[in-house]
Amino acid sequence: MARGSEPVIELHDVGVRYRVPKEAIASLKEYAIRKLQGRIEHGELRALKGINLTIHPGERVGVIGPNGAGKSSLFKVIARVRRPSEGRVVVRGAVAPLLELGLGFHGELTGRENVVLHGTLMGFSRRDMLKRMDRIAEFAELESFLDAPIRTYSTGMVTRLAFAVATDVDPEILLVDEALAVGDERFRAKCEERMASFRETGRTFLVVSHSLAEIRRACNRAIWILQGEAAMDGPAGEVCDAYHEWAQHG
Amino acid sequence: MPAAPPVYDSARHDLRFVEEARDLWRYRHLVVELVRRDITVRYKRSVLGVGWTMLSPLLQMLTMTWVFSVVLRQDVRNYPVYFLSGLIFWQFFAQATGHAASLPVDALEMGKRIFLPQSAFVLSAVGVALVHTVLSVVPLLVIVVWTGSPIHVSWLFLPVALVIGAAFTTGVGLLVFTLASRFVDVKEMYIILLQLWFFVTPIVYATKLVPEEYRFVIRYNPATYLVDLFRAPLYNGWLPGPNTMAFAVLGSLASLIVGWIFYSQKMEEYGSRF
C-alpha cells in the first residue's frame, strides 16, 4: 500500500469503560431530583483494558474470544463508533465496517434509492453511488428489480443487495463480521470469492469470528481477547491452537 | 472512498465544536439523502401526495379563522392573512424541533453500529420541515391574493427570513435532540413547552391586544421577532424593521451557537450510554 510500512492501526494502552448507573434513571425529572439530593451513583464495566496493538498494511487479523470478552468493543474503537476511555487509537485510512448489512434500508424506497442512502451512511456522495450502481446491481443479480421498492424483495434479495453495496468499496481497512457470507450456496460462493479477492489485493483485514477454521483459513495473525485483555497475539495457527485448548479444558 | 482517507487519532484534541463541524461537512451528502428519504417515504403511497402539505394549512386556516374572526371576533384587519403569515414560521419551527426531539431512538441505534455525526439527523429534520414550509407558502400566497391583498415586492424577502428562521430552528433542534438522547421524557416535555410557547408568541392574536403589563413576555420572546420576519413582508407588505431584524438575527445566532456547543460537548457522553 502507498503508505509503506507505517502501521494502519495503532492502539496504545486502550481501555474502554462503560458507566453503568446503579439504577436506571431515564427521565429528566427524576435525574434533576436525584442530582439535587446528590444521589447519583455509577458502577463501572471495563470492556477493554490496556490493549496494545499494531497492525501493518496487508495483515489479516482474526479476533477470537468468548462472548463478552470485548471483541466488539475493540471493533467499535477502531471503527470510531466509540472513543476509548483511556489510551490512544490511531487509524490511517478509510475503514469499511462490514458488520451491519443493510443498515438504514427502508422498505418503501427502491433498491436504487436504498443503495444511495446506504452509501451516504458510509460517507460516500450520491454521485459516487450512482457510478457504482450498475456494478452493485450486477453483483447482486438484481438489475431488473432496482426500481422496485425493496419491501417487494424476498429476504434473499435484500441480503444480496446489502452485501453487494457493503463490499463494493475500496477501503484500506475492512472490519468483517463472521456471518457475512449470505444467500444460497451459489451466492455464498460468490461472497467468498469477493472476500478472497479483498485479501489478495493486500488490504488490511480484521475478522471477528467464532469459527477457528475460518480464522485459520483467512488470517495470518490472530488475537485472543479474554476479559478485556489481549491474552495472546501471534500467528493465527498458534493462537487458534491455544484458544482451542483453553476452550476445551477451561 | 470519501476524498482523502482520513487519519483518525483519538488523542488529537481539536476543539470539539470544530471537530463536529468538520465531521458534519464530510457527511453532508447524508443530510441530503435523509431529507430525500423522508419526503419520498411520506408521499409515495399517499393519494394526494404533496397535496397534503398544501392542504393542511388551508384546513387549519379555515378553523382558526372561524374561531378567531367569527366566534372570538378579533379586531384585526384581514385576519386570515395575519394569522397564516404568523403561523408559517411556527409550523416550520415546531415541526422541525418536534421531529428532532423524537429522532434519538433511531439515530442512536445507527450510531451504535457505524460512525455517523449525529448532527446530520438534526439537520435533516430541519431540511424536511424546510421543504414542507416552502411547499405550503404556495397556497398561502394564493390565499393572500384571494383575500384581496395586493402582491408585494417585499415577498422577495421571504428566502432571507427562512434562512434566519432555519438557523434559530437548528440551534433549538440540536439542544432538544441532545437532551432527548439522554432523557426519554424530554420529548413529551418539549411538546408541552411548544404549546405554551405558541400562545406567548403573537400568532393567533395581535400584540396590541395584550395589556401593557404583560407585553414583556412577548418582548423577551425571540419567536416574536422571527414570526414578524415573515409577517412584515407577507401581511404588511414591507420589510421587517431594524429592531425586528436585529433581534431575529441575534436570537438565531445565539441559538445556533449555544445549540452547537451543547451538542458538541454532550452528545458523545449522552449517546454512548447504551
Coordinates of C-alpha atoms in Angstrom, one line a residue:
Chain A
M1 CA 0.0 0.0 0.0
A2 CA 1.1 3.5 -0.7
R3 CA 1.6 4.3 2.9
G4 CA 4.5 1.9 3.1
S5 CA 5.3 0.2 6.3
E6 CA 3.6 2.8 8.6
P7 CA 1.1 0.9 10.7
V8 CA -2.5 1.3 9.7
I9 CA -3.9 0.7 13.1
E10 CA -2.2 1.5 16.4
L11 CA -3.7 1.0 19.8
H12 CA -1.8 2.3 22.8
D13 CA -2.9 1.2 26.3
V14 CA -6.5 1.4 25.1
G15 CA -9.2 0.9 27.7
V16 CA -13.0 1.1 27.3
R17 CA -15.1 1.7 30.3
Y18 CA -18.9 1.8 30.3
R19 CA -20.5 3.9 33.0
V20 CA -23.4 1.9 34.3
P21 CA -25.8 3.7 36.6
K22 CA -26.7 1.7 39.6
E23 CA -30.3 2.4 38.9
A24 CA -31.7 3.3 35.6
I25 CA -32.6 7.0 35.6
A26 CA -34.2 7.6 32.3
S27 CA -36.3 10.7 33.0
L28 CA -35.1 14.2 33.3
K29 CA -37.4 14.9 36.2
E30 CA -36.0 12.0 38.2
Y31 CA -32.5 12.9 37.3
A32 CA -33.0 16.5 38.5
I33 CA -34.4 15.4 41.8
R34 CA -31.6 12.9 42.4
K35 CA -28.9 15.3 41.4
L36 CA -30.2 17.9 43.9
Q37 CA -30.2 15.2 46.6
G38 CA -26.7 14.1 45.5
R39 CA -27.9 10.6 44.9
I40 CA -26.5 9.6 41.6
E41 CA -24.2 6.6 41.6
H42 CA -22.4 4.8 38.9
G43 CA -21.0 1.4 38.5
E44 CA -18.3 0.6 36.0
L45 CA -17.9 -2.0 33.4
R46 CA -14.4 -2.4 31.9
A47 CA -14.8 -3.8 28.5
L48 CA -11.2 -3.4 27.4
K49 CA -8.0 -2.9 29.5
G50 CA -4.5 -1.9 28.4
I51 CA -4.8 -3.2 24.8
N52 CA -1.6 -2.6 22.8
L53 CA -1.9 -3.4 19.1
T54 CA 0.0 -2.5 16.0
I55 CA -1.4 -3.7 12.6
H56 CA 0.6 -3.2 9.4
P57 CA -0.9 -2.8 5.9
G58 CA -1.9 -6.1 4.4
E59 CA -2.1 -8.0 7.7
R60 CA -5.2 -10.3 8.1
V61 CA -6.0 -10.4 11.7
G62 CA -8.6 -12.7 13.3
V63 CA -10.1 -11.7 16.7
I64 CA -11.2 -14.6 18.8
G65 CA -12.5 -15.0 22.3
P66 CA -15.6 -16.0 24.3
N67 CA -18.8 -13.9 24.3
G68 CA -18.5 -10.7 26.2
A69 CA -14.7 -10.7 26.1
G70 CA -14.5 -7.3 24.4
K71 CA -14.3 -8.2 20.8
S72 CA -17.0 -5.9 19.7
S73 CA -15.7 -3.1 21.9
L74 CA -12.3 -3.5 20.1
F75 CA -14.1 -3.1 16.7
K76 CA -16.0 -0.1 18.0
V77 CA -12.9 1.9 19.0
I78 CA -11.3 1.1 15.6
A79 CA -14.4 2.0 13.7
R80 CA -14.7 5.2 15.7
V81 CA -18.1 4.3 17.0
R82 CA -16.8 4.8 20.5
R83 CA -14.0 6.9 21.8
P84 CA -11.6 5.0 24.1
S85 CA -11.9 5.9 27.7
E86 CA -8.2 5.8 28.1
G87 CA -5.2 5.3 25.8
R88 CA -4.9 6.3 22.1
V89 CA -6.2 4.9 18.9
V90 CA -4.7 5.9 15.5
V91 CA -6.3 4.7 12.3
R92 CA -4.7 5.6 9.0
G93 CA -7.0 5.2 6.1
A94 CA -10.7 4.6 5.4
V95 CA -12.4 1.9 7.5
A96 CA -15.2 -0.1 6.0
P97 CA -17.2 -1.8 8.7
L98 CA -18.8 -4.8 7.0
L99 CA -20.7 -5.5 10.1
E100 CA -24.1 -4.0 9.5
L101 CA -25.5 -5.3 6.3
G102 CA -28.5 -3.3 5.1
L103 CA -28.2 -0.6 7.7
G104 CA -30.7 2.2 7.0
F105 CA -32.5 0.2 4.4
H106 CA -36.1 1.3 4.1
G107 CA -38.8 -0.9 2.6
E108 CA -40.7 1.9 0.8
L109 CA -37.6 3.0 -1.1
T110 CA -36.5 1.3 -4.3
G111 CA -33.3 -0.7 -4.5
R112 CA -31.6 2.1 -6.2
E113 CA -32.6 4.7 -3.6
N114 CA -31.5 2.4 -0.8
V115 CA -28.1 1.9 -2.4
V116 CA -27.6 5.6 -2.5
L117 CA -28.8 6.1 1.1
H118 CA -26.6 3.3 2.5
G119 CA -23.6 4.7 0.6
T120 CA -24.1 8.2 2.2
L121 CA -24.2 6.5 5.6
M122 CA -20.7 5.2 4.8
G123 CA -19.6 8.7 3.8
F124 CA -19.9 8.5 0.0
S125 CA -21.7 11.0 -2.1
R126 CA -24.8 10.4 -4.2
R127 CA -22.7 10.7 -7.4
D128 CA -20.2 8.1 -6.2
M129 CA -23.0 5.7 -5.6
L130 CA -24.7 6.3 -8.9
K131 CA -21.4 5.5 -10.6
R132 CA -21.2 2.2 -8.7
M133 CA -24.9 1.3 -9.3
D134 CA -24.5 -0.9 -12.3
R135 CA -21.7 -2.9 -10.7
I136 CA -23.6 -3.3 -7.5
A137 CA -26.8 -4.4 -9.3
E138 CA -24.9 -6.9 -11.4
F139 CA -23.2 -8.5 -8.4
A140 CA -26.5 -8.7 -6.5
E141 CA -28.2 -10.1 -9.7
L142 CA -31.0 -7.5 -9.2
E143 CA -30.7 -5.5 -12.4
S144 CA -34.3 -5.7 -13.3
F145 CA -35.6 -5.1 -9.7
L146 CA -33.6 -2.0 -9.0
D147 CA -36.6 0.4 -9.3
A148 CA -39.0 -1.7 -7.2
P149 CA -39.4 -0.8 -3.5
I150 CA -37.4 -3.3 -1.5
R151 CA -40.5 -4.3 0.6
T152 CA -41.4 -6.3 -2.5
Y153 CA -38.0 -8.1 -2.4
S154 CA -37.5 -11.5 -0.8
T155 CA -35.2 -11.7 2.2
G156 CA -32.5 -13.3 0.0
M157 CA -32.7 -10.4 -2.5
V158 CA -32.4 -7.8 0.3
T159 CA -29.3 -9.5 1.8
R160 CA -27.7 -9.9 -1.7
L161 CA -28.2 -6.2 -2.3
A162 CA -26.9 -5.3 1.2
F163 CA -23.8 -7.5 0.7
A164 CA -23.2 -6.1 -2.8
V165 CA -23.4 -2.4 -1.7
A166 CA -21.3 -3.0 1.5
T167 CA -18.5 -4.7 -0.3
D168 CA -18.4 -2.5 -3.4
V169 CA -15.9 -0.3 -1.6
D170 CA -12.2 0.4 -1.9
P171 CA -11.1 0.9 1.7
E172 CA -7.7 0.4 3.2
I173 CA -9.1 -1.4 6.3
L174 CA -12.0 -3.8 6.4
L175 CA -13.7 -4.8 9.6
V176 CA -15.6 -8.1 9.0
D177 CA -18.1 -10.0 11.0
E178 CA -18.1 -13.7 10.7
A179 CA -21.6 -14.3 9.4
L180 CA -21.1 -12.2 6.4
A181 CA -21.5 -14.7 3.6
V182 CA -25.2 -14.7 2.8
G183 CA -27.7 -16.2 0.5
D184 CA -27.9 -19.6 -1.2
E185 CA -24.9 -21.8 -1.9
R186 CA -24.1 -20.2 -5.2
F187 CA -24.3 -16.6 -3.9
R188 CA -22.3 -17.6 -0.8
A189 CA -19.6 -18.8 -3.1
K190 CA -19.6 -15.5 -4.8
C191 CA -19.3 -13.7 -1.5
E192 CA -16.4 -15.9 -0.5
E193 CA -14.7 -15.1 -3.8
R194 CA -15.1 -11.4 -3.3
M195 CA -13.7 -11.6 0.2
A196 CA -10.8 -13.7 -1.1
S197 CA -10.1 -11.0 -3.8
F198 CA -10.0 -8.4 -1.0
R199 CA -7.4 -10.5 0.8
E200 CA -5.3 -10.8 -2.3
T201 CA -5.2 -7.1 -3.0
G202 CA -3.3 -6.6 0.2
R203 CA -5.9 -4.8 2.2
T204 CA -5.8 -4.9 5.9
F205 CA -8.4 -7.2 7.4
L206 CA -9.9 -7.6 10.8
V207 CA -12.2 -10.5 11.2
V208 CA -14.2 -11.4 14.3
S209 CA -15.3 -15.0 14.3
H210 CA -16.2 -17.9 16.5
S211 CA -15.1 -20.3 13.8
L212 CA -11.5 -21.2 14.3
A213 CA -11.4 -22.9 10.9
E214 CA -12.4 -19.7 9.3
I215 CA -9.6 -17.8 11.2
R216 CA -7.0 -20.4 10.3
R217 CA -8.0 -20.2 6.6
A218 CA -8.4 -16.5 6.2
C219 CA -5.9 -14.9 8.6
N220 CA -2.2 -14.9 9.1
R221 CA -2.4 -13.4 12.6
A222 CA -4.8 -13.8 15.5
I223 CA -5.6 -12.1 18.7
W224 CA -7.3 -13.8 21.6
I225 CA -9.3 -11.4 23.8
L226 CA -10.1 -12.6 27.3
Q227 CA -11.9 -10.4 29.9
G228 CA -11.0 -7.3 28.1
E229 CA -7.3 -8.1 27.7
A230 CA -5.2 -9.5 24.9
A231 CA -4.4 -13.0 26.2
M232 CA -2.4 -13.9 23.2
D233 CA -1.3 -12.3 19.9
G234 CA 0.6 -14.2 17.2
P235 CA 0.4 -16.4 14.1
A236 CA -3.1 -17.5 13.5
G237 CA -2.4 -21.2 13.8
E238 CA -0.7 -21.0 17.2
V239 CA -3.3 -18.7 18.7
C240 CA -6.1 -20.8 17.5
D241 CA -4.5 -23.9 18.9
A242 CA -4.0 -22.3 22.3
Y243 CA -7.6 -20.9 22.3
H244 CA -8.9 -24.3 21.4
E245 CA -7.0 -26.0 24.2
W246 CA -8.3 -23.4 26.7
A247 CA -11.9 -23.7 25.5
Q248 CA -11.8 -27.5 25.8
H249 CA -10.3 -27.6 29.3
G250 CA -11.5 -24.3 30.8
Chain B
M1 CA -13.9 6.3 -0.7
P2 CA -14.6 9.8 0.8
A3 CA -11.9 12.1 -0.6
A4 CA -8.5 11.8 1.2
P5 CA -8.7 8.8 3.5
P6 CA -8.7 10.4 6.9
V7 CA -6.3 9.7 9.7
Y8 CA -8.2 9.2 12.9
D9 CA -6.4 9.8 16.1
S10 CA -8.4 9.6 19.2
A11 CA -5.8 11.5 21.1
R12 CA -5.9 14.6 18.9
H13 CA -7.6 17.3 20.8
D14 CA -9.2 19.8 18.5
L15 CA -11.9 21.9 19.8
R16 CA -14.9 19.7 20.0
F17 CA -17.2 22.0 18.1
V18 CA -14.7 22.4 15.3
E19 CA -14.3 18.7 15.0
E20 CA -18.0 18.1 15.0
A21 CA -18.5 20.7 12.3
R22 CA -15.8 19.0 10.2
D23 CA -17.5 15.6 10.6
L24 CA -20.8 17.1 9.6
W25 CA -19.3 18.6 6.5
R26 CA -17.8 15.2 5.5
Y27 CA -21.3 13.7 5.8
R28 CA -23.2 16.5 4.1
H29 CA -24.4 14.1 1.4
L30 CA -26.1 12.0 4.1
V31 CA -28.1 15.0 5.2
V32 CA -29.5 15.4 1.7
E33 CA -30.3 11.7 1.4
L34 CA -32.0 11.6 4.7
V35 CA -34.2 14.5 3.7
R36 CA -34.9 12.8 0.3
R37 CA -35.8 9.6 2.1
D38 CA -38.3 11.2 4.5
I39 CA -40.0 13.2 1.7
T40 CA -40.1 10.2 -0.6
V41 CA -41.4 7.8 2.0
R42 CA -44.0 10.2 3.2
Y43 CA -45.6 10.9 -0.1
K44 CA -45.0 7.6 -2.0
R45 CA -48.1 5.8 -1.0
S46 CA -50.5 8.6 -0.3
V47 CA -53.2 9.5 -2.8
L48 CA -52.8 13.3 -2.5
G49 CA -49.0 13.2 -2.3
V50 CA -47.5 16.6 -1.9
G51 CA -51.1 18.0 -1.9
W52 CA -51.3 17.2 1.8
T53 CA -48.6 19.7 2.6
M54 CA -50.6 22.3 0.8
L55 CA -54.0 21.2 2.2
S56 CA -53.2 21.1 5.9
P57 CA -52.5 24.8 6.3
L58 CA -55.7 25.6 4.3
L59 CA -57.8 23.5 6.7
Q60 CA -56.0 24.9 9.7
M61 CA -56.7 28.4 8.4
L62 CA -60.4 27.7 7.9
T63 CA -60.8 26.5 11.5
M64 CA -58.6 29.2 13.1
T65 CA -60.3 31.9 11.0
W66 CA -63.7 30.7 12.1
V67 CA -62.6 30.6 15.8
F68 CA -60.9 33.9 15.9
S69 CA -62.8 36.1 13.5
V70 CA -66.3 34.7 13.8
V71 CA -66.5 33.3 17.3
L72 CA -64.0 35.4 19.3
R73 CA -64.1 38.5 17.0
Q74 CA -60.6 39.7 16.9
D75 CA -60.3 43.2 15.7
V76 CA -57.5 42.6 13.2
R77 CA -57.6 43.7 9.5
N78 CA -57.6 40.7 7.1
Y79 CA -57.3 38.2 9.9
P80 CA -56.8 35.1 7.8
V81 CA -53.6 36.5 6.3
Y82 CA -52.5 38.0 9.6
F83 CA -52.8 34.5 11.2
L84 CA -51.4 32.5 8.4
S85 CA -48.3 34.7 7.9
G86 CA -47.5 34.3 11.5
L87 CA -48.2 30.6 11.5
I88 CA -45.7 29.8 8.7
F89 CA -42.6 30.2 10.9
W90 CA -44.2 28.5 13.8
Q91 CA -45.2 25.4 11.8
F92 CA -41.7 25.2 10.4
F93 CA -40.1 25.6 13.8
A94 CA -42.5 23.2 15.7
Q95 CA -42.3 20.5 13.0
A96 CA -38.5 20.6 12.8
T97 CA -37.7 20.7 16.5
G98 CA -40.5 18.3 17.4
H99 CA -39.1 15.9 14.9
A100 CA -35.6 16.4 16.3
A101 CA -36.9 15.5 19.8
S102 CA -38.3 12.2 18.5
L103 CA -35.2 11.3 16.5
P104 CA -32.7 9.9 19.0
V105 CA -34.1 6.4 19.2
D106 CA -33.3 5.7 15.5
A107 CA -30.3 7.9 15.3
L108 CA -28.6 6.3 18.3
E109 CA -29.4 2.9 17.1
M110 CA -27.5 3.6 13.9
G111 CA -24.7 5.4 15.7
K112 CA -24.1 2.3 17.7
R113 CA -23.2 0.4 14.6
I114 CA -21.2 2.7 12.4
F115 CA -19.6 6.1 12.9
L116 CA -22.0 8.9 12.0
P117 CA -22.2 12.5 13.1
Q118 CA -25.5 12.6 14.9
S119 CA -26.0 16.2 13.9
A120 CA -26.7 15.0 10.4
F121 CA -30.1 13.7 11.7
V122 CA -31.0 17.1 13.3
L123 CA -30.1 18.9 10.1
S124 CA -32.2 16.5 8.0
A125 CA -35.2 17.2 10.3
V126 CA -34.8 20.9 9.6
G127 CA -34.4 20.2 5.9
V128 CA -37.6 18.1 5.8
A129 CA -39.5 20.9 7.6
L130 CA -38.0 23.4 5.2
V131 CA -39.2 21.6 2.2
H132 CA -42.7 21.4 3.7
T133 CA -42.7 25.1 4.5
V134 CA -41.6 26.1 1.0
L135 CA -44.5 23.9 -0.4
S136 CA -47.0 25.5 2.0
V137 CA -46.0 29.0 1.0
V138 CA -47.7 28.4 -2.4
P139 CA -51.3 28.0 -1.1
L140 CA -50.6 30.8 1.4
L141 CA -49.7 33.3 -1.4
V142 CA -52.9 32.2 -3.2
I143 CA -54.9 33.0 -0.1
V144 CA -53.2 36.3 0.3
V145 CA -54.1 37.3 -3.2
W146 CA -57.6 35.8 -2.9
T147 CA -58.5 37.8 0.2
G148 CA -57.7 41.0 -1.8
S149 CA -54.2 41.9 -0.6
P150 CA -52.0 43.2 -3.4
I151 CA -48.8 41.4 -4.5
H152 CA -45.9 43.0 -2.7
V153 CA -42.2 43.2 -3.7
S154 CA -41.4 42.6 -0.1
W155 CA -42.3 38.9 -0.6
L156 CA -38.8 38.5 -2.1
F157 CA -37.5 38.9 1.5
L158 CA -39.1 35.5 2.4
P159 CA -36.0 33.4 1.5
V160 CA -33.9 35.6 3.8
A161 CA -36.4 35.1 6.6
L162 CA -36.3 31.4 6.0
V163 CA -32.5 31.3 6.4
I164 CA -32.6 33.2 9.6
G165 CA -35.5 31.1 10.9
A166 CA -33.7 27.9 9.9
A167 CA -30.6 29.0 11.9
F168 CA -32.8 29.6 15.0
T169 CA -34.6 26.3 14.5
T170 CA -31.3 24.3 14.0
G171 CA -30.0 25.6 17.3
V172 CA -33.1 24.7 19.3
G173 CA -33.3 21.4 17.4
L174 CA -29.7 20.5 18.4
L175 CA -30.4 21.3 22.0
V176 CA -33.6 19.3 22.2
F177 CA -32.1 16.4 20.3
T178 CA -29.1 16.2 22.6
L179 CA -31.2 16.3 25.7
A180 CA -33.7 13.8 24.3
S181 CA -30.8 11.4 23.7
R182 CA -30.2 11.2 27.4
F183 CA -33.7 11.5 28.9
V184 CA -36.7 9.8 27.5
D185 CA -39.2 12.3 28.9
V186 CA -37.7 15.3 27.1
K187 CA -39.8 14.6 24.0
E188 CA -43.1 14.8 25.9
M189 CA -41.9 17.8 28.0
Y190 CA -40.9 19.6 24.8
I191 CA -44.3 19.1 23.2
I192 CA -45.9 20.7 26.2
L193 CA -43.4 23.6 26.1
L194 CA -44.2 24.1 22.4
Q195 CA -47.8 24.5 23.2
L196 CA -47.1 27.2 25.8
W197 CA -44.6 28.9 23.6
F198 CA -47.1 29.1 20.8
F199 CA -49.5 31.0 23.0
V200 CA -47.0 33.5 24.3
T201 CA -46.0 34.3 20.7
P202 CA -48.3 36.7 18.9
I203 CA -49.5 34.3 16.2
V204 CA -53.3 34.0 16.8
Y205 CA -53.6 37.4 18.4
A206 CA -52.2 40.9 17.8
T207 CA -49.7 42.3 20.2
K208 CA -51.8 45.5 20.7
L209 CA -54.5 43.3 22.4
V210 CA -52.1 42.3 25.1
P211 CA -52.3 44.5 28.3
E212 CA -49.1 46.6 28.7
E213 CA -48.0 45.0 31.9
Y214 CA -47.8 41.6 30.2
R215 CA -46.2 42.7 27.0
F216 CA -42.7 41.9 28.3
V217 CA -43.4 38.2 27.8
I218 CA -43.8 38.9 24.1
R219 CA -40.9 41.3 24.0
Y220 CA -38.4 38.9 25.6
N221 CA -39.6 36.0 23.4
P222 CA -37.2 35.5 20.4
A223 CA -40.0 33.8 18.4
T224 CA -41.9 37.1 18.3
Y225 CA -39.2 38.6 16.1
L226 CA -38.9 35.5 13.9
V227 CA -42.7 35.4 13.4
D228 CA -42.6 39.1 12.5
L229 CA -39.8 38.4 9.9
F230 CA -42.4 36.6 7.9
R231 CA -45.5 38.6 8.8
A232 CA -44.0 42.0 7.9
P233 CA -43.4 41.2 4.2
L234 CA -46.5 39.0 3.8
Y235 CA -49.1 40.8 5.7
N236 CA -47.9 44.4 5.9
G237 CA -46.1 44.4 2.6
W238 CA -43.0 46.0 4.0
L239 CA -39.5 44.8 5.1
P240 CA -39.0 44.0 8.7
G241 CA -37.9 47.0 10.8
P242 CA -34.3 47.3 12.1
N243 CA -35.4 46.2 15.6
T244 CA -37.0 43.1 14.3
M245 CA -34.1 42.3 12.1
A246 CA -31.5 42.9 14.9
F247 CA -33.3 40.8 17.5
A248 CA -34.1 38.0 15.0
V249 CA -30.6 37.7 13.8
L250 CA -29.1 37.9 17.3
G251 CA -31.6 35.4 18.6
S252 CA -30.7 33.0 15.7
L253 CA -27.0 33.3 16.1
A254 CA -27.3 32.8 19.9
S255 CA -29.5 29.7 19.4
L256 CA -27.2 28.2 16.8
I257 CA -24.0 28.8 18.9
V258 CA -25.5 27.5 22.1
G259 CA -27.1 24.6 20.4
W260 CA -23.9 23.6 18.5
I261 CA -21.7 23.9 21.6
F262 CA -24.0 22.0 23.8
Y263 CA -24.4 19.3 21.2
S264 CA -20.6 19.0 20.7
Q265 CA -19.9 18.9 24.4
K266 CA -22.6 16.5 25.5
M267 CA -23.7 14.3 22.6
E268 CA -20.9 11.8 22.8
E269 CA -21.4 11.3 26.6
Y270 CA -25.2 11.1 26.2
G271 CA -25.1 8.9 23.1
S272 CA -22.8 6.3 24.5
R273 CA -24.9 5.3 27.4
F274 CA -26.1 2.1 25.9

